[in-house]
Coordinates of C-alpha atoms in Angstrom, one line a residue:
Chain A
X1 CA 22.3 13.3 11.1
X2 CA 21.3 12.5 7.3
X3 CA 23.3 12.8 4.6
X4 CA 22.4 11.5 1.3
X5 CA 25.4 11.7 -1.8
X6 CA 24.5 11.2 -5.3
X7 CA 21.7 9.3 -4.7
X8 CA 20.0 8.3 -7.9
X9 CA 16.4 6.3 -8.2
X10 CA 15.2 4.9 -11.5
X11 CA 11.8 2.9 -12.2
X12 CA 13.0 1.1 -15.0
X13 CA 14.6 3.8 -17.1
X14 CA 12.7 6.6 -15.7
X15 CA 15.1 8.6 -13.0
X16 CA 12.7 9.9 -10.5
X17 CA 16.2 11.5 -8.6
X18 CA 19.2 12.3 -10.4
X19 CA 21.9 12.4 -8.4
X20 CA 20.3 14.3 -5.0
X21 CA 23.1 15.7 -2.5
X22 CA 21.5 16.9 0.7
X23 CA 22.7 17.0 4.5
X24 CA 20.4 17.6 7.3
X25 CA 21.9 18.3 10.5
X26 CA 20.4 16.8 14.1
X27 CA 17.2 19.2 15.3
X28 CA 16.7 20.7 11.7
X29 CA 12.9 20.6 10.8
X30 CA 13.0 20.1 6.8
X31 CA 10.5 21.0 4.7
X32 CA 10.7 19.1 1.5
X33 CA 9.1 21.5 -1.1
X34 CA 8.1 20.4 -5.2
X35 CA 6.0 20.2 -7.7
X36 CA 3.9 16.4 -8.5
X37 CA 6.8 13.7 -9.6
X38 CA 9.6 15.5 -8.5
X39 CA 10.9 12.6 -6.3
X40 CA 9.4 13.7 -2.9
X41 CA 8.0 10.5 -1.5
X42 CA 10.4 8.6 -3.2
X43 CA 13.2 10.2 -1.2
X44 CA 11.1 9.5 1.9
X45 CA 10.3 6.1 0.9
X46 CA 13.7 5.8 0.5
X47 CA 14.7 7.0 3.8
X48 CA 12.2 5.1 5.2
X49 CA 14.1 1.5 3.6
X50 CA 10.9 1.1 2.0
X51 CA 12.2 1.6 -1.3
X52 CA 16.6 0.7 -2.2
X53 CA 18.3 3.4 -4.1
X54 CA 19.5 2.7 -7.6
X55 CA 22.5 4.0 -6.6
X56 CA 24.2 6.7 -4.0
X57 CA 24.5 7.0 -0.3
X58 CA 22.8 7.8 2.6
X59 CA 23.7 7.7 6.3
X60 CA 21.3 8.5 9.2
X61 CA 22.9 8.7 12.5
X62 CA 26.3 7.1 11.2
X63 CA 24.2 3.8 9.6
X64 CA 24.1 3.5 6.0
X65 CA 20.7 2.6 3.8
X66 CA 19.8 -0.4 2.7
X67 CA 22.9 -1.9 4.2
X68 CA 22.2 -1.2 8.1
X69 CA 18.3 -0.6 8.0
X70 CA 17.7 -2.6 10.9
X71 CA 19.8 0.3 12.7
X72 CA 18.2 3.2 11.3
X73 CA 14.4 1.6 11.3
X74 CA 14.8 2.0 15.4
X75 CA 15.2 5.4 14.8
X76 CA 12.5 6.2 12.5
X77 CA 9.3 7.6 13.4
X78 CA 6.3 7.9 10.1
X79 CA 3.5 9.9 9.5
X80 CA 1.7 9.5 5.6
X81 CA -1.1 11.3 4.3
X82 CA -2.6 7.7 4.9
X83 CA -2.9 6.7 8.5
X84 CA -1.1 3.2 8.7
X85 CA -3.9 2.5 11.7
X86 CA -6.0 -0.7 11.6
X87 CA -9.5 0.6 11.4
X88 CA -11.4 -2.3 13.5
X89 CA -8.8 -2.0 16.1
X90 CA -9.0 0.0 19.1
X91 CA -7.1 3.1 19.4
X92 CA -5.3 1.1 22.3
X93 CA -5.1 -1.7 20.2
X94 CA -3.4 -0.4 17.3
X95 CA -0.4 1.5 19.5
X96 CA -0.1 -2.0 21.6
X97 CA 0.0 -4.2 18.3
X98 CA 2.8 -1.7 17.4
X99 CA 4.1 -1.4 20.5
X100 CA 5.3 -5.2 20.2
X101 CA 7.1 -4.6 16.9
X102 CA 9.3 -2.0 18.5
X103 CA 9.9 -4.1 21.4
X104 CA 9.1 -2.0 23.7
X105 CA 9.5 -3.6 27.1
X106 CA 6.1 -5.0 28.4
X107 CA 6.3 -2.9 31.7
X108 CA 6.5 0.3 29.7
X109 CA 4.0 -0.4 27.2
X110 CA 0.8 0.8 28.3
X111 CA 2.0 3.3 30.3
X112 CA 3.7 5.1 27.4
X113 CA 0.4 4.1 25.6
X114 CA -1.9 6.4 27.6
X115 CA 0.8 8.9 28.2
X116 CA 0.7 9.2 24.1
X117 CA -3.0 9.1 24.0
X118 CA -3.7 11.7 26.5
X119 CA -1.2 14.0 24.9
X120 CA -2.6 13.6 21.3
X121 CA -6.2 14.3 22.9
X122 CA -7.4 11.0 22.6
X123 CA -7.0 9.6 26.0
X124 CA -10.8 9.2 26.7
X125 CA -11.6 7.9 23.2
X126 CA -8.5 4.2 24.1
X127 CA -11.2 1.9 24.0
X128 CA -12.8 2.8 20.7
X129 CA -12.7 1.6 17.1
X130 CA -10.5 3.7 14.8
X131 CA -13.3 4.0 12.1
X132 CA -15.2 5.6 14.6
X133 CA -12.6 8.8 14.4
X134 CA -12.7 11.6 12.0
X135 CA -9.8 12.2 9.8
X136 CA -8.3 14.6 12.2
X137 CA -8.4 12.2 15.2
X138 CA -7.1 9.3 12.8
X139 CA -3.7 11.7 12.2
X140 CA -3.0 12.2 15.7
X141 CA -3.3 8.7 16.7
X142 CA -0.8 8.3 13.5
X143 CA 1.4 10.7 15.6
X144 CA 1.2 9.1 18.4
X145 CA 1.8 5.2 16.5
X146 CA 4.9 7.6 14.8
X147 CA 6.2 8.6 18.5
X148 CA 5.6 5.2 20.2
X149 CA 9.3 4.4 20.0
X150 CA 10.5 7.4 21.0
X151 CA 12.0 8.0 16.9
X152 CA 15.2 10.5 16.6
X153 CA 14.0 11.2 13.1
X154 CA 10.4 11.7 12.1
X155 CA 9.3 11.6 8.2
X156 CA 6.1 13.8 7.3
X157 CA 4.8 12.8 4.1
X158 CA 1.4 15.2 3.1
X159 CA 0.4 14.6 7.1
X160 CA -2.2 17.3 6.3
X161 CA -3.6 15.9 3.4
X162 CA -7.6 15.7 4.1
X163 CA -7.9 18.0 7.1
X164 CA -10.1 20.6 8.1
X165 CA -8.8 24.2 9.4
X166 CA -8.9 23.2 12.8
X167 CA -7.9 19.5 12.7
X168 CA -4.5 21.2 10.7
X169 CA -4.0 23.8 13.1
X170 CA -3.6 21.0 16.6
X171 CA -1.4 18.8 14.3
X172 CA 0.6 22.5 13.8
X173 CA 0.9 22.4 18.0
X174 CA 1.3 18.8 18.3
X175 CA 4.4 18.9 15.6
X176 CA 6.0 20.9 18.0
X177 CA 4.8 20.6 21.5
X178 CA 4.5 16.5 21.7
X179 CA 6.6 15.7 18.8
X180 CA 9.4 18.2 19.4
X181 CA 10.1 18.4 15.6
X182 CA 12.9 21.1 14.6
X183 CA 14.1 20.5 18.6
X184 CA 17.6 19.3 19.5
X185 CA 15.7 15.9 19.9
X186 CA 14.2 15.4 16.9
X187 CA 14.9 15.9 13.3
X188 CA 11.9 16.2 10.7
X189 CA 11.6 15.6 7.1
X190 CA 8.2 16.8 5.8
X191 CA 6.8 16.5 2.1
X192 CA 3.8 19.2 1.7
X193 CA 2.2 21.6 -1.1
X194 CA 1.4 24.1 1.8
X195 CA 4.1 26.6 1.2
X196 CA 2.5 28.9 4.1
X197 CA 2.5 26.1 6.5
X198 CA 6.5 25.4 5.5
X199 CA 7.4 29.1 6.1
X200 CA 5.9 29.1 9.3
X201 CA 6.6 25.7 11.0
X202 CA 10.0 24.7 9.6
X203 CA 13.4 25.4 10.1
X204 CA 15.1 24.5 6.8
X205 CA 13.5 24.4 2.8
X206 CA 14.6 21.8 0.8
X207 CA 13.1 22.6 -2.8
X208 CA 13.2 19.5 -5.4
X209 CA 13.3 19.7 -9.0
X210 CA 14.0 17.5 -11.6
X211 CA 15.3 14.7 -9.1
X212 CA 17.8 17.0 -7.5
X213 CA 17.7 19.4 -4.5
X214 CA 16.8 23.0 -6.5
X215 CA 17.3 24.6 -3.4
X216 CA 18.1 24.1 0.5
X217 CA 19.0 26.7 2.9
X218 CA 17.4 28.0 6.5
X219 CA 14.0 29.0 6.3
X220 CA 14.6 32.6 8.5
X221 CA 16.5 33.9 5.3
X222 CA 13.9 33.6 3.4
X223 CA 11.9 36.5 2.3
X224 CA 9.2 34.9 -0.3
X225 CA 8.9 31.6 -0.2
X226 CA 6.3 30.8 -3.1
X227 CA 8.9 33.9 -5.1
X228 CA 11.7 31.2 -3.8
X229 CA 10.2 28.3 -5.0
X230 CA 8.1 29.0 -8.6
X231 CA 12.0 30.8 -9.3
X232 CA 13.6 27.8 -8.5
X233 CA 10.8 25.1 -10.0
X234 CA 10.6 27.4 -13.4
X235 CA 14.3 28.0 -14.2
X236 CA 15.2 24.5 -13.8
X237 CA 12.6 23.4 -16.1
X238 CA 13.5 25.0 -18.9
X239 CA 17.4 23.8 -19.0
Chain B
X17 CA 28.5 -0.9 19.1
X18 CA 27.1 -2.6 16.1
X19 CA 27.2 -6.1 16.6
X20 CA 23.7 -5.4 18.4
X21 CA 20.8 -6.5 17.4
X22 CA 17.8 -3.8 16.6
X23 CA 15.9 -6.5 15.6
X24 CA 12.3 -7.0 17.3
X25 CA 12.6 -10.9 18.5
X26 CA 11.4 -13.1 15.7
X27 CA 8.4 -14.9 17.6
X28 CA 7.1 -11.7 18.9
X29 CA 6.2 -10.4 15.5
X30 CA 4.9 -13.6 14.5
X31 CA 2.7 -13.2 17.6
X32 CA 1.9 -9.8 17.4
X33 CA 1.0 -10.1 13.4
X34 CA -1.2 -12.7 14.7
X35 CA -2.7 -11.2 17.4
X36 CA -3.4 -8.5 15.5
X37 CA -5.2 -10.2 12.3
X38 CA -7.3 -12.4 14.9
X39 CA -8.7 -9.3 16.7
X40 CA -9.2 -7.7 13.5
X41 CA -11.1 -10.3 12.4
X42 CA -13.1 -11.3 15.5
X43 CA -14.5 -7.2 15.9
X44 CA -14.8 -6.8 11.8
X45 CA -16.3 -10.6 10.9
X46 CA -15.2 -9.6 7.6
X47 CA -12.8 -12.3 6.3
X48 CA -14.3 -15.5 7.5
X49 CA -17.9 -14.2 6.9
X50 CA -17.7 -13.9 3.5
X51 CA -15.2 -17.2 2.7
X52 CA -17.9 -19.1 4.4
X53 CA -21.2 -17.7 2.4
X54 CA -19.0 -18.4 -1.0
X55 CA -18.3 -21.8 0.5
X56 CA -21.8 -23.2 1.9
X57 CA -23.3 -21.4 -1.5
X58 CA -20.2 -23.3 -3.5
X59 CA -21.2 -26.7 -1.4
X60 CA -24.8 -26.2 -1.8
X61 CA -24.5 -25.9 -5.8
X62 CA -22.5 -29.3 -5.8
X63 CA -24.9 -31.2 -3.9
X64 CA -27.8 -30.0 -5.8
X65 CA -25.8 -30.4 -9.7
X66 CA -24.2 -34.0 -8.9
X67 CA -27.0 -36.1 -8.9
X68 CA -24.7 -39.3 -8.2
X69 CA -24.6 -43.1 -6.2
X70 CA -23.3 -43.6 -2.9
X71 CA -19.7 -44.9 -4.3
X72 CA -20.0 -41.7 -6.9
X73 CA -20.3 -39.6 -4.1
X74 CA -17.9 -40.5 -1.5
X75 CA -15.1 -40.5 -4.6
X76 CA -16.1 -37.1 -5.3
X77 CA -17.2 -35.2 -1.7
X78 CA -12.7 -34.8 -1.5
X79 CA -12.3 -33.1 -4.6
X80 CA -15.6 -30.6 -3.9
X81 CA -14.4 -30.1 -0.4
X82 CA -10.7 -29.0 -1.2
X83 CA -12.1 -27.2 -4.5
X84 CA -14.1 -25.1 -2.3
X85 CA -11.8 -24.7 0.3
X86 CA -9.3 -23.3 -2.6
X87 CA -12.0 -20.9 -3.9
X88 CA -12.7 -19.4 -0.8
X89 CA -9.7 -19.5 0.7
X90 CA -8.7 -17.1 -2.7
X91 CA -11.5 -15.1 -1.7
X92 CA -10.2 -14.4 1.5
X93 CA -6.4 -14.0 0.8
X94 CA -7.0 -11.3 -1.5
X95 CA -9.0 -9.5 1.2
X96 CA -6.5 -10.3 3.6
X97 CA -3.4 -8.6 2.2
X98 CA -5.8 -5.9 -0.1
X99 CA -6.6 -4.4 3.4
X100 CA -3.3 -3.8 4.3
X101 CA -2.0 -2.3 1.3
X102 CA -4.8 -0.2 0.8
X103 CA -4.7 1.6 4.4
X104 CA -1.2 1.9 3.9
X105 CA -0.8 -0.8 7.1
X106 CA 1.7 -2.8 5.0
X107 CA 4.1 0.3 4.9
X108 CA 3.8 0.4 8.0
X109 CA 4.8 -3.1 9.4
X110 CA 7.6 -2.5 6.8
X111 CA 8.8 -0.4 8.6
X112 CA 9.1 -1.7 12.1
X113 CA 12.6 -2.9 12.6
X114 CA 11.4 -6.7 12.2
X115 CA 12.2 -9.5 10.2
X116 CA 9.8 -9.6 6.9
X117 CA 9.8 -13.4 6.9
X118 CA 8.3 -12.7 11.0
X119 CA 5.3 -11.0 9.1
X120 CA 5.2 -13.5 6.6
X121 CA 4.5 -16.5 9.4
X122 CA 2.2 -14.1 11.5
X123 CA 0.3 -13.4 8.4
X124 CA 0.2 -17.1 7.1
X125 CA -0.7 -18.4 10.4
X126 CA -3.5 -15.8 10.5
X127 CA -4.6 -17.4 7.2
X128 CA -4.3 -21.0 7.8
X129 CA -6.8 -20.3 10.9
X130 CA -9.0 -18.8 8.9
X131 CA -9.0 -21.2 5.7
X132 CA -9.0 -24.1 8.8
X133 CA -12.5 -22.6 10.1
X134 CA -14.2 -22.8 6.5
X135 CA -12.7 -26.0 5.9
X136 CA -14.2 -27.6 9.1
X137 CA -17.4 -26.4 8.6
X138 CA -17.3 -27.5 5.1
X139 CA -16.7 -31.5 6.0
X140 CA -19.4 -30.9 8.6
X141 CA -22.1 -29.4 5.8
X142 CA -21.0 -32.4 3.5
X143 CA -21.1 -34.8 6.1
X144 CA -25.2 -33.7 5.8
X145 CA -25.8 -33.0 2.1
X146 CA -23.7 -36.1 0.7
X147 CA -24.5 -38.4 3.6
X148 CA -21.1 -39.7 4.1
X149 CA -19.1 -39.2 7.3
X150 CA -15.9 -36.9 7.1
X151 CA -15.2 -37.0 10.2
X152 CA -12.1 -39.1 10.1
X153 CA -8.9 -38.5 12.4
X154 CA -7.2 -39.3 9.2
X155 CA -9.0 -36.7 7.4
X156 CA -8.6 -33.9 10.0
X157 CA -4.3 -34.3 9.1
X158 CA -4.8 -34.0 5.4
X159 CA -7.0 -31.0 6.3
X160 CA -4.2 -29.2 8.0
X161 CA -1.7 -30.2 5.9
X162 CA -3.9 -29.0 2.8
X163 CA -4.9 -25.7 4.7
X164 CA -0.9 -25.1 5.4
X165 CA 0.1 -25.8 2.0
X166 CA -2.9 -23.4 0.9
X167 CA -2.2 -20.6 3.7
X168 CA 1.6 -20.4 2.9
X169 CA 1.5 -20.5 -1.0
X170 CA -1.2 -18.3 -0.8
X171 CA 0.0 -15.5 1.7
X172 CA 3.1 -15.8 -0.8
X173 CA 1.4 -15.2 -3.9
X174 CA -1.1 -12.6 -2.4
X175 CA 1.4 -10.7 -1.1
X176 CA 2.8 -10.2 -4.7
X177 CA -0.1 -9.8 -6.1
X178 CA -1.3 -6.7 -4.1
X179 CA 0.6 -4.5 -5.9
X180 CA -0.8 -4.8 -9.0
X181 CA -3.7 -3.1 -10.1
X182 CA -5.9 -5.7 -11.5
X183 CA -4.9 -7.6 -8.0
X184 CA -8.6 -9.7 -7.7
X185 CA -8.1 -11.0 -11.1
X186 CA -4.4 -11.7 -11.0
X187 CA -4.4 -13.4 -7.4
X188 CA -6.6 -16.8 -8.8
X189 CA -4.4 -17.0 -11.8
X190 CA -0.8 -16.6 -10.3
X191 CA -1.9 -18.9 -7.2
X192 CA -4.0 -21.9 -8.6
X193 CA -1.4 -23.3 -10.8
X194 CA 1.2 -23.0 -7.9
X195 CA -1.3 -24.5 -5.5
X196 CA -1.8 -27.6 -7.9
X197 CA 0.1 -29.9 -5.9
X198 CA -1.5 -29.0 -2.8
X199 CA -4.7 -29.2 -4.2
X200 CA -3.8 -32.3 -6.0
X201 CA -2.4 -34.5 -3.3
X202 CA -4.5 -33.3 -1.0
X203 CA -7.7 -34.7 -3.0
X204 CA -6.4 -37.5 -4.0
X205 CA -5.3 -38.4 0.3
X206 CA -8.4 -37.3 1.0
X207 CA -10.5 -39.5 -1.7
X208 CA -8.5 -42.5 -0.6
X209 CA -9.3 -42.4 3.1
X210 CA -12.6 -41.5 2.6
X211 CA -13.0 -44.6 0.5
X212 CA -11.5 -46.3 2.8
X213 CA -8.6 -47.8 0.5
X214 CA -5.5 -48.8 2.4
X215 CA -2.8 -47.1 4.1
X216 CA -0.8 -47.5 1.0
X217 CA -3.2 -45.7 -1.2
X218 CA -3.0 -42.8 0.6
X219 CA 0.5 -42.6 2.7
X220 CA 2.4 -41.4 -0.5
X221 CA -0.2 -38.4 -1.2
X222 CA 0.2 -37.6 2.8
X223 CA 4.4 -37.6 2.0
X224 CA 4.0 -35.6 -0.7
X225 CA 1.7 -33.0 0.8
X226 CA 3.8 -32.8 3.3
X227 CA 7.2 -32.5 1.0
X228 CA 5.2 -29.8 -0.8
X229 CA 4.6 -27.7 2.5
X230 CA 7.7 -27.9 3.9
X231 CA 9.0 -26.5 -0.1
X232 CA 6.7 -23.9 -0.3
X233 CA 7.8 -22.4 3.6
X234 CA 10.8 -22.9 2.9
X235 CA 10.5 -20.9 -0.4
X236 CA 8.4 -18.0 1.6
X237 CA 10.9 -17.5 4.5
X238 CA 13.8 -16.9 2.2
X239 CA 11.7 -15.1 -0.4
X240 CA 9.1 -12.8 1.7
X241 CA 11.6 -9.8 2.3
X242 CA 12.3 -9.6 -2.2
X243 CA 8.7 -10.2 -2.7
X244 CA 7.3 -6.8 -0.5
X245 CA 10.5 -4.6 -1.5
X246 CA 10.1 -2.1 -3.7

């Protein structure tokens, strides 16, 4: 589904990645793992086409980055630690005004617009203004602007960031129930600090360090995670 | 297989960009509200500093309307785009499958509207203070020339400039210079049919506003997709 070779990303003549390798296989639910400036969002960013490599590649779905964005942008689904809403737009609005740039067919629009809504809670609240949400309700409209177009691939950067015990524990069920992540119908890359939250939710651990993938195996084999990853953080620091 | 296009149709996006920045702006009052106190203050100070006689004051009522218009027009570019950024909404429409020079002309048209409005009620307030009348079908084209050239060098520039940190500062001095010959033949158009020269007087500022546009859209719609990547 994504496979990214040698894939190297400088700002100026800093490398943030040095030569990453990593496959991730169709329905695989990825936990991207690593301390501050290891390359995490940059990587998504990248993925994203919001950023071009310095050098490498990277296919998703058989389309290769930068060259065949426009391919793999269809397929791309985003959820940031910052919203990407319109805060004096409805929550209606917002999914409608993105609704067009997906070009999803005018017939279909609002119907898969309340159909999200409902199933991210929020189907009472269509009508009102976005800054009148709490953080928590803000993120699962962001899933629901994420799923509008149906995305093969989702990319989870910090979605957690900012939220209280419960608002984190329904974006834990919507992750799976509405957004089938780590399903045969959706694959999921997600950036977080929460190693507890990785272990539990994801299928895969992909542990970054110093630009290149420190680690990457399922997560089931794993006995202790934060053992895992300060072992594999620490003795790649020191080299 | 891949000869299809998974491109959003062009005028859609402009549409929806547009649509989009309209309703924002109709609910939040944000934008226009504040270019248009900085403008009627701007105005105001003018028309109390320039203590000057009628022929004084219908050569100069062009060049204080389009330097206003400039200066709050800035004002509202820089919130324009700085809203975008800062939600993390730019990211976003990057990564829609459309074509960046689409949210370019959505953004810019959103813009031009908006700079449009203040200019209006500008000629209208210094149709009152300076006693002379603006309200010239003549006029009203150098208006929306000069607002066009303004909205699409400006959504250019401020589009750059919202990635830097000292954006508010940087955004006047990046986009004045560039705006100079907007500004310039725009005042100069606008001077000459106000005074009420002849046609020749102020056809060849008209031509060269209207060069200068077309240059400066041209110049966005191939540039806007280098200018947002990363």
């Amino acid at each position: 589904m994504i496979k990214i070779q040698k894939l190297v990303k400088a700002f100026g003549y800093f490398p943030v990645l040095r030569g990453l390798d990593l496959e991730i296989g169709a329905g695989q639910f990825v936990a991207l793992l690593g301390p501050n400036g290891s390359g995490k969002t940059t990587l998504l960013r990248i993925l994203a086409g919001l950023s071009k490599p310095t050098s490498g590649t990277i296919t998703i779905g058989g389309w290769s980055i930068p060259d065949e964005i426009a391919a793999v942008r269809q397929q791309l689904g985003i959820v940031s630690h910052q919203t990407l809403l319109y805060d004096t737009l409805t929550a209606e609005e917002n999914l409608l005004f993105f609704a067009r740039l997906y070009n999803i067919p005018t017939d279909e629009r609002m119907d898969r617009i309340h159909a999200l809504l409902n199933n991210v809670g929020l189907g009472a609240r269509a009508k009102d203004v976005v800054q009148t949400f709490s953080r928590g309700m803000q993120q699962r409209l962001a899933i629901a602007r994420a799923l509008l177009s149906d995305p093969a691939i989702l990319l989870l950067d910090e979605p957690y960031t900012g939220l209280d015990q419960d608002a984190a524990a329904l974006l834990d069920e919507l992750l799976h129930e509405v957004a089938g992540v780590g399903t045969s119908q959706r694959t999921a890359i997600m950036t977080t600090h929460d190693l507890r939250r990785a272990y539990e939710l994801t299928t895969h651990v992909a542990i970054l360090q110093r630009g290149k993938i420190g680690y990457f195996g399922e997560t089931a084999v794993i006995h202790d995670l934060p053992a895992l990853y300060a072992e594999t953080v620490e003795a790649k620091t020191i080299t | 297989m891949k000869k299809m296009s998974f491109v959003t149709p062009y005028w859609q996006v402009v549409g929806a960009v547009l649509w989009k920045d309209l309703r924002a702006e109709l609910r939040g009052r944000e934008l226009v509200t504040s270019m248009l106190l900085f403008a009627t203050i701007s105005v105001l100070i003018f028309s109390f500093a320039l203590e000057l006689d009628a022929q004084a004051q219908s050569e100069t009522v062009g060049g204080v309307l389009w330097v206003t218009v400039a200066y709050a027009g800035t004002l509202g570019l820089g919130r324009s785009l700085a809203a975008e950024k800062d939600k993390g909404s730019l990211d976003a429409l990057l990564i829609a499958p459309v074509t960046r020079s689409a949210i370019f002309f959505g953004k810019m048209l959103g813009n031009f509207i908006f700079t449009l409005m203040v200019a209006f009620v500008m000629t209208f307030l210094l149709t009152i203070l300076f006693n002379i009348n603006l309200f010239l079908p003549i006029l009203w084209i150098v208006l929306l020339l000069g607002c066009l050239g303004f909205a699409s060098t400006g959504t250019m520039v401020a589009s750059m400039s919202v990635y830097a940190r000292a954006r508010e500062t940087l955004l006047p001095i990046m986009l004045l210079p560039i705006l100079l010959p907007v500004i310039i033949s725009s005042t100069r158009a606008s001077i000459a049919i106000i005074t009420d020269l002849k046609v020749e007087d102020w056809l060849p500022w008209l031509q060269l506003l209207v060069f200068v546009d077309g240059v400066f859209i041209v110049m966005a719609y191939l540039l806007y997709g280098y200018i947002v990547e990363e």
